[in-house]
Tab-separated table of C-alpha atoms in Angstrom:
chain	number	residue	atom	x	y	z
A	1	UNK	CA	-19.572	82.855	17.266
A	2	UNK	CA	-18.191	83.047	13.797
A	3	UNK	CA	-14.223	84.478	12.949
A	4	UNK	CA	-15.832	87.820	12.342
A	5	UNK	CA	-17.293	88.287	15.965
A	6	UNK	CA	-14.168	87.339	17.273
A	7	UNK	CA	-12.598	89.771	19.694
A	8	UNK	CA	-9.329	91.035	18.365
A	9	UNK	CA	-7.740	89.978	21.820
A	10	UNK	CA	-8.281	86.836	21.171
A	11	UNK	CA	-5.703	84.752	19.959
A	12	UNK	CA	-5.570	84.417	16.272
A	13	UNK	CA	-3.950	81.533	13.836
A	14	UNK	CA	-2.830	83.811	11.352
A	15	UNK	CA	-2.851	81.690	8.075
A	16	UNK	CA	-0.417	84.238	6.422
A	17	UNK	CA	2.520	83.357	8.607
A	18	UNK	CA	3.557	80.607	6.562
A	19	UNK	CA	3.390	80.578	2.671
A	20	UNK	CA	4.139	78.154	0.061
A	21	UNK	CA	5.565	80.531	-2.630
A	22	UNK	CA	6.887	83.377	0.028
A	23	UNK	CA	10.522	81.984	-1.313
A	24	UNK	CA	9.616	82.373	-4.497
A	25	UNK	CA	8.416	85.695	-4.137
A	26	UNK	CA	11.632	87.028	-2.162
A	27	UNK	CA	13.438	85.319	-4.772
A	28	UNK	CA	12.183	87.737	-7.845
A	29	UNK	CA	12.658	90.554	-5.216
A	30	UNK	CA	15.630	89.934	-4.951
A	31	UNK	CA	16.283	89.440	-8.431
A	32	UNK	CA	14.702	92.908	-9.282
A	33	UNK	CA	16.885	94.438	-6.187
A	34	UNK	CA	19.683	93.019	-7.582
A	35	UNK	CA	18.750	94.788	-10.935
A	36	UNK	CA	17.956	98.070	-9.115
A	37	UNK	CA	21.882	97.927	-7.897
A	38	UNK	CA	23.076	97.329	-11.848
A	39	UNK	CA	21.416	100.677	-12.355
A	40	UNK	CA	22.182	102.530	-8.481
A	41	UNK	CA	25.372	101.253	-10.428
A	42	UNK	CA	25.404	102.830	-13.611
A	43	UNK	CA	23.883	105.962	-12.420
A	44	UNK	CA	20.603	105.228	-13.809
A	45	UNK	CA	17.778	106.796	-11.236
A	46	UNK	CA	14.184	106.560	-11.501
A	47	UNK	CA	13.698	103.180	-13.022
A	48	UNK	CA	12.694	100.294	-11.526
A	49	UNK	CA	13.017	96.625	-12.953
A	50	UNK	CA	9.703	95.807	-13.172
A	51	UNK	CA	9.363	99.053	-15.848
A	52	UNK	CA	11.670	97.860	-18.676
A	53	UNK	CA	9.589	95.754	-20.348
A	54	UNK	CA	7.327	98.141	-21.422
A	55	UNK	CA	10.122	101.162	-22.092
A	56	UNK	CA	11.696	98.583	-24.296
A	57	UNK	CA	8.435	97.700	-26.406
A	58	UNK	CA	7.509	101.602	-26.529
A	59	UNK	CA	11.063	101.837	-27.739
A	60	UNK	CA	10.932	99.256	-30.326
A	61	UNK	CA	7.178	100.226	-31.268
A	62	UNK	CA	6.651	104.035	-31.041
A	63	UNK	CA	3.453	105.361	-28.855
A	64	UNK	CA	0.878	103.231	-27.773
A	65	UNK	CA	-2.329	103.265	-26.297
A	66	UNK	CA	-2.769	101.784	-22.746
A	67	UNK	CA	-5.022	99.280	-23.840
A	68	UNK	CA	-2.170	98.075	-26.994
A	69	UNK	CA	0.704	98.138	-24.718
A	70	UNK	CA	-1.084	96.318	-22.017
A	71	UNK	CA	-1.811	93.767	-24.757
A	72	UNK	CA	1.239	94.042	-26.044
A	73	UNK	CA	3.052	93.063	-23.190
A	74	UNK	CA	-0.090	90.430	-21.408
A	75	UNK	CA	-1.129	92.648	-18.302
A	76	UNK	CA	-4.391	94.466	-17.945
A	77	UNK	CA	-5.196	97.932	-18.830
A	78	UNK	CA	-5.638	98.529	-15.234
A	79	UNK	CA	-2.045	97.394	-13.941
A	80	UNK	CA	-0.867	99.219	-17.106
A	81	UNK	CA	-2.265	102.127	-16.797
A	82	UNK	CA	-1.048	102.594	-12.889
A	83	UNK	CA	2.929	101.635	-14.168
A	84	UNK	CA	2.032	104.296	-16.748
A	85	UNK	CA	1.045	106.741	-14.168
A	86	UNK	CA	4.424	106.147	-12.379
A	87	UNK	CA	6.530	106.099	-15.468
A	88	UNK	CA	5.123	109.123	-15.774
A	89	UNK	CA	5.574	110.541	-12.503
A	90	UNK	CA	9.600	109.280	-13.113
A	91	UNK	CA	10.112	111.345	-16.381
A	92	UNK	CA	9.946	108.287	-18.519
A	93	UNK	CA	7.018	108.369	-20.186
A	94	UNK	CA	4.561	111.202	-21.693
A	95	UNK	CA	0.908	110.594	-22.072
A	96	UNK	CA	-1.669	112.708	-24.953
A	97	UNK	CA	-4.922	111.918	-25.739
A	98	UNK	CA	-5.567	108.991	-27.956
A	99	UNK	CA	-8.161	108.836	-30.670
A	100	UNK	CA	-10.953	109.295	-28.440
A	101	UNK	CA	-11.873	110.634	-25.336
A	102	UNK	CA	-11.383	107.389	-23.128
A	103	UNK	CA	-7.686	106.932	-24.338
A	104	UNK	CA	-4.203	107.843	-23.644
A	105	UNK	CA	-1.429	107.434	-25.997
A	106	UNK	CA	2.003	106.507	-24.535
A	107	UNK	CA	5.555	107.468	-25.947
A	108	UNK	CA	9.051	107.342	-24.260
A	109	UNK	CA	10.537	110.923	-23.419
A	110	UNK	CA	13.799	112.008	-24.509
A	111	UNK	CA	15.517	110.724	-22.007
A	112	UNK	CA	13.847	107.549	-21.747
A	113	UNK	CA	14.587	106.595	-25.107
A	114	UNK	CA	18.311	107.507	-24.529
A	115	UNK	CA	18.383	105.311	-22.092
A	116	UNK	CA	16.786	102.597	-23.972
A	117	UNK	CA	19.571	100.770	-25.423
A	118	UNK	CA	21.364	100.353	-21.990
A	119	UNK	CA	18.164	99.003	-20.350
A	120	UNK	CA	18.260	96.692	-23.449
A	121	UNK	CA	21.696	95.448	-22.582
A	122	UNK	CA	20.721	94.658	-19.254
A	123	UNK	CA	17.625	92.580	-19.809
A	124	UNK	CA	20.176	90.722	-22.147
A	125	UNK	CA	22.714	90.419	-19.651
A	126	UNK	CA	19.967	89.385	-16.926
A	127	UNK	CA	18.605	86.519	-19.409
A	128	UNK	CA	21.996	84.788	-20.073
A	129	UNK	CA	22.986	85.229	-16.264
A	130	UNK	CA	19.073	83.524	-15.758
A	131	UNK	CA	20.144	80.934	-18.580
A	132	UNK	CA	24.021	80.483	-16.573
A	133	UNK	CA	21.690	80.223	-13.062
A	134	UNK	CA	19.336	77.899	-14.376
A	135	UNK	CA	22.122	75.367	-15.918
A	136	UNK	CA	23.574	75.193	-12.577
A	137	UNK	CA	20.008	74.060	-10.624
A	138	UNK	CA	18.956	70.308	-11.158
A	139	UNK	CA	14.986	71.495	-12.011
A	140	UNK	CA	15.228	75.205	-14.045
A	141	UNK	CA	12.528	77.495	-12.928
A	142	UNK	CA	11.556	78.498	-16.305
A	143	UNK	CA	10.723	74.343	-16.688
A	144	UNK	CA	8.808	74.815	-13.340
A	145	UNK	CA	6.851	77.606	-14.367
A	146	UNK	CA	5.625	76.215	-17.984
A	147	UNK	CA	4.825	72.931	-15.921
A	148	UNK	CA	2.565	74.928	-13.098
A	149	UNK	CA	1.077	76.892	-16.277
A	150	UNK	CA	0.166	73.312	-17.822
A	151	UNK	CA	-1.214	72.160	-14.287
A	152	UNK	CA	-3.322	75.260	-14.234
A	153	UNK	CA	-4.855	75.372	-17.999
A	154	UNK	CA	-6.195	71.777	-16.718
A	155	UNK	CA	-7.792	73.150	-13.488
A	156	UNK	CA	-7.435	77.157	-13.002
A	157	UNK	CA	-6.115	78.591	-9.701
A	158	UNK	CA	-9.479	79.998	-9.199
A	159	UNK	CA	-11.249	76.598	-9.811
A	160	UNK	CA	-8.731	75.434	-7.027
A	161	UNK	CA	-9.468	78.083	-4.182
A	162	UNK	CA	-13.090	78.311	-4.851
A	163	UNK	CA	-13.498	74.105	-4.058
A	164	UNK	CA	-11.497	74.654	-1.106
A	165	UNK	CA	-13.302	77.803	0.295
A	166	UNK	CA	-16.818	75.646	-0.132
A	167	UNK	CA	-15.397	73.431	2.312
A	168	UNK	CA	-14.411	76.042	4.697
A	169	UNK	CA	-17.031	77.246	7.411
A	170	UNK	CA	-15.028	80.638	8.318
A	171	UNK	CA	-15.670	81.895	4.215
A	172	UNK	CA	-19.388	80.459	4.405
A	173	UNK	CA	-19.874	82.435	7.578
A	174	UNK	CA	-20.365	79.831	9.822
């Protein structure tokens, strides 16, 4: 009987209840909720944390396609073009068509670009509150992070899972 024909009554070692990075995870949660209060704070409604990034660069930049902010910024047009959708939804962010038929061109609204310069002084207050964290922690995260990048250009995450999963006889099936 493989995993799959299982019955779901049977007991189940659910693989997900523990998690290496979980912490790290709830920790930029709770980072970005943390941000979310500077704004509840401020009286600044509809954006979330995770948005700035890309208000600021339309800011500093002027409209954009999708596909050049998503560059701009390293995401894919796919992940940008759903934050667009909700920065959209959120009065941020209008959308026209671009220079073709299979484009959208992105610009901040009024209101988003008034707001700009405030969302600019918090991402610089964040980064020297990150830069006051990270002098009081024996191993920064941001020297973490460039070391797991380094680690990974020498053998992808993908390379990783797919030479464990081999091994495995629940993903072959078995």
């Amino acid at each position: 009987m493989t995993p799959a024909d299982q019955p779901f009554d049977r007991p189940f070692d659910d693989p997900s209840d523990t998690s290496l990075w979980r912490p790290l995870h709830q920790l930029v949660a709770g980072v970005d909720a943390d941000i979310a209060q500077v704004y509840a704070d401020a009286a600044i409604e509809g954006v979330k944390p995770t948005w700035v990034r890309e208000l600021l660069r339309l800011y500093r930049e002027g409209p954009m396609t999708i596909t050049e902010l998503a560059e701009a910024i390293g995401r894919t047009h796919s992940a940008l073009s759903q934050k667009v959708a909700a920065m959209k939804a959120a009065g941020l962010v209008r959308t026209t068509p671009g220079p073709d038929a299979r484009t959208k061109r992105v610009d901040l609204t009024p209101a988003a670009r008034r707001l700009a310069p405030r969302l600019a002084a918090e991402w610089r207050a964040t980064e020297a509150a990150l830069a006051e964290l990270e002098a009081e922690i024996p191993y920064p995260v941001s020297k973490a992070v460039a070391d797991v990048e380094r680690a990974l250009a020498r053998k992808s995450f993908h390379e990783r899972i797919s030479e464990r999963l081999r091994e495995d006889p629940a993903w072959r099936g078995e």
